Amino acid sequence: MDNGFNHFNDNIDFSDDLSEGKDFYFENGYRVMTADYLIRRGYCCANGCRHCPYWPKAQKGNTWLK
């Protein structure tokens, strides 16, 4: 029965010009951003990224590097 909701798709296309290994890597099905990418992005997204280079960690918009 189709209820109109999108179903999970394993063929996800990350067409955001990021480079696997340099900008991110996959771990347990999640895309983990590298500290190098997060620094180049220039601000904290407040999602609690594993490699967050900003301090204090997980404060949206923060630009202070550790």
PDB file of N, CA, C and O in Angstrom:
ATOM      1  N   MET A   1       0.841  -1.186   0.000  1.00  0.00           N
ATOM      2  CA  MET A   1       0.000   0.000   0.000  1.00  0.00           C
ATOM      3  C   MET A   1       0.882   1.243   0.000  1.00  0.00           C
ATOM      4  O   MET A   1       1.770   1.398   0.819  1.00  0.00           O
ATOM      5  N   ASP A   2       0.651   2.139  -0.905  1.00  0.00           N
ATOM      6  CA  ASP A   2       1.431   3.371  -0.996  1.00  0.00           C
ATOM      7  C   ASP A   2       0.681   4.479  -0.276  1.00  0.00           C
ATOM      8  O   ASP A   2      -0.414   4.863  -0.667  1.00  0.00           O
ATOM      9  N   ASN A   3       1.296   4.988   0.805  1.00  0.00           N
ATOM     10  CA  ASN A   3       0.643   6.039   1.578  1.00  0.00           C
ATOM     11  C   ASN A   3       1.163   7.428   1.214  1.00  0.00           C
ATOM     12  O   ASN A   3       0.894   8.392   1.903  1.00  0.00           O
ATOM     13  N   GLY A   4       1.952   7.515   0.138  1.00  0.00           N
ATOM     14  CA  GLY A   4       2.447   8.810  -0.312  1.00  0.00           C
ATOM     15  C   GLY A   4       3.764   9.230   0.314  1.00  0.00           C
ATOM     16  O   GLY A   4       4.322  10.253  -0.047  1.00  0.00           O
ATOM     17  N   PHE A   5       4.267   8.453   1.272  1.00  0.00           N
ATOM     18  CA  PHE A   5       5.536   8.798   1.905  1.00  0.00           C
ATOM     19  C   PHE A   5       6.687   8.216   1.102  1.00  0.00           C
ATOM     20  O   PHE A   5       6.561   7.157   0.484  1.00  0.00           O
ATOM     21  N   ASN A   6       7.816   8.897   1.109  1.00  0.00           N
ATOM     22  CA  ASN A   6       9.001   8.365   0.459  1.00  0.00           C
ATOM     23  C   ASN A   6       9.536   7.201   1.259  1.00  0.00           C
ATOM     24  O   ASN A   6       9.532   7.219   2.477  1.00  0.00           O
ATOM     25  N   HIS A   7       9.990   6.197   0.575  1.00  0.00           N
ATOM     26  CA  HIS A   7      10.575   5.032   1.228  1.00  0.00           C
ATOM     27  C   HIS A   7      12.088   5.181   1.234  1.00  0.00           C
ATOM     28  O   HIS A   7      12.665   5.866   0.403  1.00  0.00           O
ATOM     29  N   PHE A   8      12.747   4.512   2.180  1.00  0.00           N
ATOM     30  CA  PHE A   8      14.198   4.603   2.304  1.00  0.00           C
ATOM     31  C   PHE A   8      14.854   4.179   0.998  1.00  0.00           C
ATOM     32  O   PHE A   8      14.483   3.188   0.390  1.00  0.00           O
ATOM     33  N   ASN A   9      15.857   4.913   0.578  1.00  0.00           N
ATOM     34  CA  ASN A   9      16.547   4.642  -0.681  1.00  0.00           C
ATOM     35  C   ASN A   9      18.041   4.530  -0.408  1.00  0.00           C
ATOM     36  O   ASN A   9      18.671   5.490   0.008  1.00  0.00           O
ATOM     37  N   ASP A  10      18.620   3.358  -0.665  1.00  0.00           N
ATOM     38  CA  ASP A  10      20.060   3.151  -0.467  1.00  0.00           C
ATOM     39  C   ASP A  10      20.901   3.839  -1.530  1.00  0.00           C
ATOM     40  O   ASP A  10      22.102   3.957  -1.387  1.00  0.00           O
ATOM     41  N   ASN A  11      20.300   4.282  -2.610  1.00  0.00           N
ATOM     42  CA  ASN A  11      21.028   4.900  -3.712  1.00  0.00           C
ATOM     43  C   ASN A  11      20.998   6.421  -3.600  1.00  0.00           C
ATOM     44  O   ASN A  11      20.597   7.124  -4.516  1.00  0.00           O
ATOM     45  N   ILE A  12      21.430   6.933  -2.469  1.00  0.00           N
ATOM     46  CA  ILE A  12      21.418   8.368  -2.217  1.00  0.00           C
ATOM     47  C   ILE A  12      22.544   9.029  -2.992  1.00  0.00           C
ATOM     48  O   ILE A  12      23.679   8.548  -2.994  1.00  0.00           O
ATOM     49  N   ASP A  13      22.256  10.118  -3.652  1.00  0.00           N
ATOM     50  CA  ASP A  13      23.257  10.864  -4.409  1.00  0.00           C
ATOM     51  C   ASP A  13      23.615  12.120  -3.632  1.00  0.00           C
ATOM     52  O   ASP A  13      22.802  13.021  -3.493  1.00  0.00           O
ATOM     53  N   PHE A  14      24.840  12.162  -3.094  1.00  0.00           N
ATOM     54  CA  PHE A  14      25.303  13.349  -2.393  1.00  0.00           C
ATOM     55  C   PHE A  14      25.937  14.279  -3.422  1.00  0.00           C
ATOM     56  O   PHE A  14      27.142  14.298  -3.603  1.00  0.00           O
ATOM     57  N   SER A  15      25.135  15.036  -4.112  1.00  0.00           N
ATOM     58  CA  SER A  15      25.637  15.911  -5.176  1.00  0.00           C
ATOM     59  C   SER A  15      25.969  17.292  -4.619  1.00  0.00           C
ATOM     60  O   SER A  15      25.504  18.300  -5.112  1.00  0.00           O
ATOM     61  N   ASP A  16      26.771  17.312  -3.577  1.00  0.00           N
ATOM     62  CA  ASP A  16      27.130  18.573  -2.946  1.00  0.00           C
ATOM     63  C   ASP A  16      28.617  18.883  -3.105  1.00  0.00           C
ATOM     64  O   ASP A  16      29.161  19.698  -2.391  1.00  0.00           O
ATOM     65  N   ASP A  17      29.279  18.217  -4.047  1.00  0.00           N
ATOM     66  CA  ASP A  17      30.685  18.459  -4.380  1.00  0.00           C
ATOM     67  C   ASP A  17      31.650  18.221  -3.225  1.00  0.00           C
ATOM     68  O   ASP A  17      32.722  18.812  -3.186  1.00  0.00           O
ATOM     69  N   LEU A  18      31.277  17.385  -2.260  1.00  0.00           N
ATOM     70  CA  LEU A  18      32.193  17.019  -1.185  1.00  0.00           C
ATOM     71  C   LEU A  18      32.968  15.785  -1.607  1.00  0.00           C
ATOM     72  O   LEU A  18      32.482  14.962  -2.377  1.00  0.00           O
ATOM     73  N   SER A  19      34.176  15.660  -1.092  1.00  0.00           N
ATOM     74  CA  SER A  19      35.046  14.556  -1.454  1.00  0.00           C
ATOM     75  C   SER A  19      35.163  13.569  -0.294  1.00  0.00           C
ATOM     76  O   SER A  19      35.618  13.938   0.797  1.00  0.00           O
ATOM     77  N   GLU A  20      34.761  12.317  -0.555  1.00  0.00           N
ATOM     78  CA  GLU A  20      34.867  11.297   0.485  1.00  0.00           C
ATOM     79  C   GLU A  20      36.334  11.084   0.829  1.00  0.00           C
ATOM     80  O   GLU A  20      37.186  10.974  -0.043  1.00  0.00           O
ATOM     81  N   GLY A  21      36.641  11.060   2.109  1.00  0.00           N
ATOM     82  CA  GLY A  21      38.014  10.910   2.585  1.00  0.00           C
ATOM     83  C   GLY A  21      38.622  12.249   2.973  1.00  0.00           C
ATOM     84  O   GLY A  21      39.334  12.340   3.956  1.00  0.00           O
ATOM     85  N   LYS A  22      38.339  13.280   2.200  1.00  0.00           N
ATOM     86  CA  LYS A  22      38.860  14.617   2.512  1.00  0.00           C
ATOM     87  C   LYS A  22      37.853  15.420   3.345  1.00  0.00           C
ATOM     88  O   LYS A  22      38.214  16.034   4.340  1.00  0.00           O
ATOM     89  N   ASP A  23      36.606  15.427   2.921  1.00  0.00           N
ATOM     90  CA  ASP A  23      35.571  16.211   3.583  1.00  0.00           C
ATOM     91  C   ASP A  23      34.716  15.390   4.546  1.00  0.00           C
ATOM     92  O   ASP A  23      34.161  15.930   5.498  1.00  0.00           O
ATOM     93  N   PHE A  24      34.604  14.098   4.297  1.00  0.00           N
ATOM     94  CA  PHE A  24      33.773  13.235   5.133  1.00  0.00           C
ATOM     95  C   PHE A  24      34.175  11.784   4.936  1.00  0.00           C
ATOM     96  O   PHE A  24      34.917  11.440   4.019  1.00  0.00           O
ATOM     97  N   TYR A  25      33.661  10.932   5.828  1.00  0.00           N
ATOM     98  CA  TYR A  25      33.773   9.484   5.664  1.00  0.00           C
ATOM     99  C   TYR A  25      32.484   8.881   6.203  1.00  0.00           C
ATOM    100  O   TYR A  25      31.716   9.542   6.902  1.00  0.00           O
ATOM    101  N   PHE A  26      32.214   7.642   5.825  1.00  0.00           N
ATOM    102  CA  PHE A  26      31.011   6.967   6.295  1.00  0.00           C
ATOM    103  C   PHE A  26      31.342   6.069   7.474  1.00  0.00           C
ATOM    104  O   PHE A  26      32.367   5.388   7.475  1.00  0.00           O
ATOM    105  N   GLU A  27      30.468   6.104   8.477  1.00  0.00           N
ATOM    106  CA  GLU A  27      30.614   5.240   9.643  1.00  0.00           C
ATOM    107  C   GLU A  27      29.221   4.796  10.076  1.00  0.00           C
ATOM    108  O   GLU A  27      28.378   5.646  10.395  1.00  0.00           O
ATOM    109  N   ASN A  28      28.980   3.506  10.057  1.00  0.00           N
ATOM    110  CA  ASN A  28      27.675   2.943  10.439  1.00  0.00           C
ATOM    111  C   ASN A  28      26.520   3.597   9.687  1.00  0.00           C
ATOM    112  O   ASN A  28      25.460   3.853  10.263  1.00  0.00           O
ATOM    113  N   GLY A  29      26.732   3.909   8.426  1.00  0.00           N
ATOM    114  CA  GLY A  29      25.674   4.483   7.608  1.00  0.00           C
ATOM    115  C   GLY A  29      25.529   5.990   7.708  1.00  0.00           C
ATOM    116  O   GLY A  29      24.686   6.570   7.036  1.00  0.00           O
ATOM    117  N   TYR A  30      26.337   6.623   8.538  1.00  0.00           N
ATOM    118  CA  TYR A  30      26.280   8.079   8.703  1.00  0.00           C
ATOM    119  C   TYR A  30      27.455   8.740   8.002  1.00  0.00           C
ATOM    120  O   TYR A  30      28.557   8.196   7.975  1.00  0.00           O
ATOM    121  N   ARG A  31      27.225   9.913   7.476  1.00  0.00           N
ATOM    122  CA  ARG A  31      28.304  10.695   6.874  1.00  0.00           C
ATOM    123  C   ARG A  31      28.905  11.560   7.974  1.00  0.00           C
ATOM    124  O   ARG A  31      28.242  12.429   8.533  1.00  0.00           O
ATOM    125  N   VAL A  32      30.162  11.319   8.298  1.00  0.00           N
ATOM    126  CA  VAL A  32      30.866  12.027   9.368  1.00  0.00           C
ATOM    127  C   VAL A  32      31.779  13.064   8.728  1.00  0.00           C
ATOM    128  O   VAL A  32      32.670  12.723   7.945  1.00  0.00           O
ATOM    129  N   MET A  33      31.560  14.327   9.045  1.00  0.00           N
ATOM    130  CA  MET A  33      32.340  15.409   8.456  1.00  0.00           C
ATOM    131  C   MET A  33      33.702  15.509   9.148  1.00  0.00           C
ATOM    132  O   MET A  33      33.805  15.346  10.365  1.00  0.00           O
ATOM    133  N   THR A  34      34.750  15.786   8.370  1.00  0.00           N
ATOM    134  CA  THR A  34      36.097  15.922   8.934  1.00  0.00           C
ATOM    135  C   THR A  34      36.278  17.327   9.514  1.00  0.00           C
ATOM    136  O   THR A  34      35.587  18.271   9.130  1.00  0.00           O
ATOM    137  N   ALA A  35      37.233  17.466  10.427  1.00  0.00           N
ATOM    138  CA  ALA A  35      37.536  18.772  11.012  1.00  0.00           C
ATOM    139  C   ALA A  35      37.980  19.744   9.922  1.00  0.00           C
ATOM    140  O   ALA A  35      37.620  20.926   9.958  1.00  0.00           O
ATOM    141  N   ASP A  36      38.733  19.250   8.940  1.00  0.00           N
ATOM    142  CA  ASP A  36      39.191  20.105   7.842  1.00  0.00           C
ATOM    143  C   ASP A  36      38.001  20.738   7.113  1.00  0.00           C
ATOM    144  O   ASP A  36      37.985  21.934   6.846  1.00  0.00           O
ATOM    145  N   TYR A  37      36.999  19.932   6.800  1.00  0.00           N
ATOM    146  CA  TYR A  37      35.802  20.464   6.136  1.00  0.00           C
ATOM    147  C   TYR A  37      35.077  21.469   7.034  1.00  0.00           C
ATOM    148  O   TYR A  37      34.658  22.538   6.588  1.00  0.00           O
ATOM    149  N   LEU A  38      34.914  21.109   8.307  1.00  0.00           N
ATOM    150  CA  LEU A  38      34.177  21.979   9.231  1.00  0.00           C
ATOM    151  C   LEU A  38      34.870  23.333   9.397  1.00  0.00           C
ATOM    152  O   LEU A  38      34.203  24.368   9.497  1.00  0.00           O
ATOM    153  N   ILE A  39      36.190  23.346   9.395  1.00  0.00           N
ATOM    154  CA  ILE A  39      36.938  24.608   9.474  1.00  0.00           C
ATOM    155  C   ILE A  39      36.700  25.427   8.211  1.00  0.00           C
ATOM    156  O   ILE A  39      36.432  26.629   8.276  1.00  0.00           O
ATOM    157  N   ARG A  40      36.767  24.768   7.045  1.00  0.00           N
ATOM    158  CA  ARG A  40      36.531  25.489   5.779  1.00  0.00           C
ATOM    159  C   ARG A  40      35.107  26.027   5.696  1.00  0.00           C
ATOM    160  O   ARG A  40      34.875  27.079   5.117  1.00  0.00           O
ATOM    161  N   ARG A  41      34.132  25.315   6.276  1.00  0.00           N
ATOM    162  CA  ARG A  41      32.747  25.793   6.271  1.00  0.00           C
ATOM    163  C   ARG A  41      32.653  27.105   7.038  1.00  0.00           C
ATOM    164  O   ARG A  41      31.898  27.982   6.669  1.00  0.00           O
ATOM    165  N   GLY A  42      33.391  27.211   8.140  1.00  0.00           N
ATOM    166  CA  GLY A  42      33.520  28.487   8.821  1.00  0.00           C
ATOM    167  C   GLY A  42      32.625  28.775  10.011  1.00  0.00           C
ATOM    168  O   GLY A  42      32.717  29.840  10.604  1.00  0.00           O
ATOM    169  N   TYR A  43      31.761  27.834  10.397  1.00  0.00           N
ATOM    170  CA  TYR A  43      30.887  28.068  11.553  1.00  0.00           C
ATOM    171  C   TYR A  43      30.371  26.727  12.086  1.00  0.00           C
ATOM    172  O   TYR A  43      30.379  25.721  11.389  1.00  0.00           O
ATOM    173  N   CYS A  44      29.899  26.745  13.324  1.00  0.00           N
ATOM    174  CA  CYS A  44      29.339  25.559  13.962  1.00  0.00           C
ATOM    175  C   CYS A  44      27.865  25.426  13.589  1.00  0.00           C
ATOM    176  O   CYS A  44      27.122  26.407  13.592  1.00  0.00           O
ATOM    177  N   CYS A  45      27.446  24.201  13.280  1.00  0.00           N
ATOM    178  CA  CYS A  45      26.044  23.944  12.915  1.00  0.00           C
ATOM    179  C   CYS A  45      25.211  23.504  14.119  1.00  0.00           C
ATOM    180  O   CYS A  45      24.002  23.354  14.010  1.00  0.00           O
ATOM    181  N   ALA A  46      25.831  23.266  15.256  1.00  0.00           N
ATOM    182  CA  ALA A  46      25.177  22.861  16.506  1.00  0.00           C
ATOM    183  C   ALA A  46      24.572  21.458  16.453  1.00  0.00           C
ATOM    184  O   ALA A  46      23.673  21.148  17.212  1.00  0.00           O
ATOM    185  N   ASN A  47      25.074  20.602  15.552  1.00  0.00           N
ATOM    186  CA  ASN A  47      24.584  19.229  15.478  1.00  0.00           C
ATOM    187  C   ASN A  47      25.426  18.264  16.294  1.00  0.00           C
ATOM    188  O   ASN A  47      25.163  17.067  16.285  1.00  0.00           O
ATOM    189  N   GLY A  48      26.440  18.763  16.991  1.00  0.00           N
ATOM    190  CA  GLY A  48      27.283  17.905  17.816  1.00  0.00           C
ATOM    191  C   GLY A  48      28.223  17.041  16.993  1.00  0.00           C
ATOM    192  O   GLY A  48      28.446  15.874  17.316  1.00  0.00           O
ATOM    193  N   CYS A  49      28.766  17.588  15.936  1.00  0.00           N
ATOM    194  CA  CYS A  49      29.669  16.847  15.049  1.00  0.00           C
ATOM    195  C   CYS A  49      30.838  16.256  15.830  1.00  0.00           C
ATOM    196  O   CYS A  49      31.407  16.908  16.708  1.00  0.00           O
ATOM    197  N   ARG A  50      31.202  15.030  15.484  1.00  0.00           N
ATOM    198  CA  ARG A  50      32.291  14.323  16.161  1.00  0.00           C
ATOM    199  C   ARG A  50      33.595  15.111  16.116  1.00  0.00           C
ATOM    200  O   ARG A  50      34.345  15.151  17.085  1.00  0.00           O
ATOM    201  N   HIS A  51      33.897  15.735  14.982  1.00  0.00           N
ATOM    202  CA  HIS A  51      35.172  16.428  14.803  1.00  0.00           C
ATOM    203  C   HIS A  51      35.018  17.945  14.845  1.00  0.00           C
ATOM    204  O   HIS A  51      35.810  18.671  14.243  1.00  0.00           O
ATOM    205  N   CYS A  52      34.024  18.434  15.565  1.00  0.00           N
ATOM    206  CA  CYS A  52      33.764  19.871  15.633  1.00  0.00           C
ATOM    207  C   CYS A  52      35.003  20.616  16.149  1.00  0.00           C
ATOM    208  O   CYS A  52      35.493  20.347  17.244  1.00  0.00           O
ATOM    209  N   PRO A  53      35.524  21.564  15.358  1.00  0.00           N
ATOM    210  CA  PRO A  53      36.726  22.292  15.755  1.00  0.00           C
ATOM    211  C   PRO A  53      36.431  23.578  16.522  1.00  0.00           C
ATOM    212  O   PRO A  53      37.346  24.321  16.850  1.00  0.00           O
ATOM    213  N   TYR A  54      35.165  23.837  16.784  1.00  0.00           N
ATOM    214  CA  TYR A  54      34.777  25.104  17.417  1.00  0.00           C
ATOM    215  C   TYR A  54      34.592  24.939  18.918  1.00  0.00           C
ATOM    216  O   TYR A  54      34.278  23.868  19.416  1.00  0.00           O
ATOM    217  N   TRP A  55      34.821  26.031  19.621  1.00  0.00           N
ATOM    218  CA  TRP A  55      34.676  26.018  21.086  1.00  0.00           C
ATOM    219  C   TRP A  55      33.933  27.242  21.536  1.00  0.00           C
ATOM    220  O   TRP A  55      34.262  28.328  21.079  1.00  0.00           O
ATOM    221  N   PRO A  56      32.941  27.107  22.387  1.00  0.00           N
ATOM    222  CA  PRO A  56      32.410  25.852  22.903  1.00  0.00           C
ATOM    223  C   PRO A  56      31.679  25.076  21.812  1.00  0.00           C
ATOM    224  O   PRO A  56      31.101  25.653  20.898  1.00  0.00           O
ATOM    225  N   LYS A  57      31.712  23.769  21.944  1.00  0.00           N
ATOM    226  CA  LYS A  57      31.155  22.865  20.943  1.00  0.00           C
ATOM    227  C   LYS A  57      29.627  22.948  20.909  1.00  0.00           C
ATOM    228  O   LYS A  57      28.988  23.161  21.933  1.00  0.00           O
ATOM    229  N   ALA A  58      29.078  22.743  19.722  1.00  0.00           N
ATOM    230  CA  ALA A  58      27.630  22.644  19.489  1.00  0.00           C
ATOM    231  C   ALA A  58      26.867  23.914  19.857  1.00  0.00           C
ATOM    232  O   ALA A  58      25.816  23.865  20.474  1.00  0.00           O
ATOM    233  N   GLN A  59      27.404  25.057  19.484  1.00  0.00           N
ATOM    234  CA  GLN A  59      26.694  26.331  19.626  1.00  0.00           C
ATOM    235  C   GLN A  59      26.542  26.941  18.249  1.00  0.00           C
ATOM    236  O   GLN A  59      27.513  27.395  17.654  1.00  0.00           O
ATOM    237  N   LYS A  60      25.323  26.918  17.735  1.00  0.00           N
ATOM    238  CA  LYS A  60      25.048  27.339  16.360  1.00  0.00           C
ATOM    239  C   LYS A  60      25.615  28.716  16.057  1.00  0.00           C
ATOM    240  O   LYS A  60      25.431  29.670  16.800  1.00  0.00           O
ATOM    241  N   GLY A  61      26.319  28.790  14.934  1.00  0.00           N
ATOM    242  CA  GLY A  61      26.882  30.040  14.481  1.00  0.00           C
ATOM    243  C   GLY A  61      28.244  30.389  15.071  1.00  0.00           C
ATOM    244  O   GLY A  61      28.881  31.346  14.645  1.00  0.00           O
ATOM    245  N   ASN A  62      28.698  29.610  16.032  1.00  0.00           N
ATOM    246  CA  ASN A  62      29.980  29.863  16.678  1.00  0.00           C
ATOM    247  C   ASN A  62      31.106  29.794  15.637  1.00  0.00           C
ATOM    248  O   ASN A  62      31.137  28.914  14.786  1.00  0.00           O
ATOM    249  N   THR A  63      32.051  30.718  15.693  1.00  0.00           N
ATOM    250  CA  THR A  63      33.179  30.740  14.758  1.00  0.00           C
ATOM    251  C   THR A  63      34.528  30.676  15.464  1.00  0.00           C
ATOM    252  O   THR A  63      35.567  30.794  14.822  1.00  0.00           O
ATOM    253  N   TRP A  64      34.544  30.486  16.787  1.00  0.00           N
ATOM    254  CA  TRP A  64      35.794  30.428  17.549  1.00  0.00           C
ATOM    255  C   TRP A  64      36.400  29.040  17.437  1.00  0.00           C
ATOM    256  O   TRP A  64      35.806  28.059  17.882  1.00  0.00           O
ATOM    257  N   LEU A  65      37.581  28.934  16.878  1.00  0.00           N
ATOM    258  CA  LEU A  65      38.264  27.650  16.784  1.00  0.00           C
ATOM    259  C   LEU A  65      38.936  27.302  18.106  1.00  0.00           C
ATOM    260  O   LEU A  65      39.379  28.193  18.831  1.00  0.00           O
ATOM    261  N   LYS A  66      39.047  26.015  18.399  1.00  0.00           N
ATOM    262  CA  LYS A  66      39.706  25.555  19.628  1.00  0.00           C
ATOM    263  C   LYS A  66      41.146  25.973  19.620  1.00  0.00           C
ATOM    264  O   LYS A  66      41.797  26.048  18.638  1.00  0.00           O
TER     265      LYS A  66
END
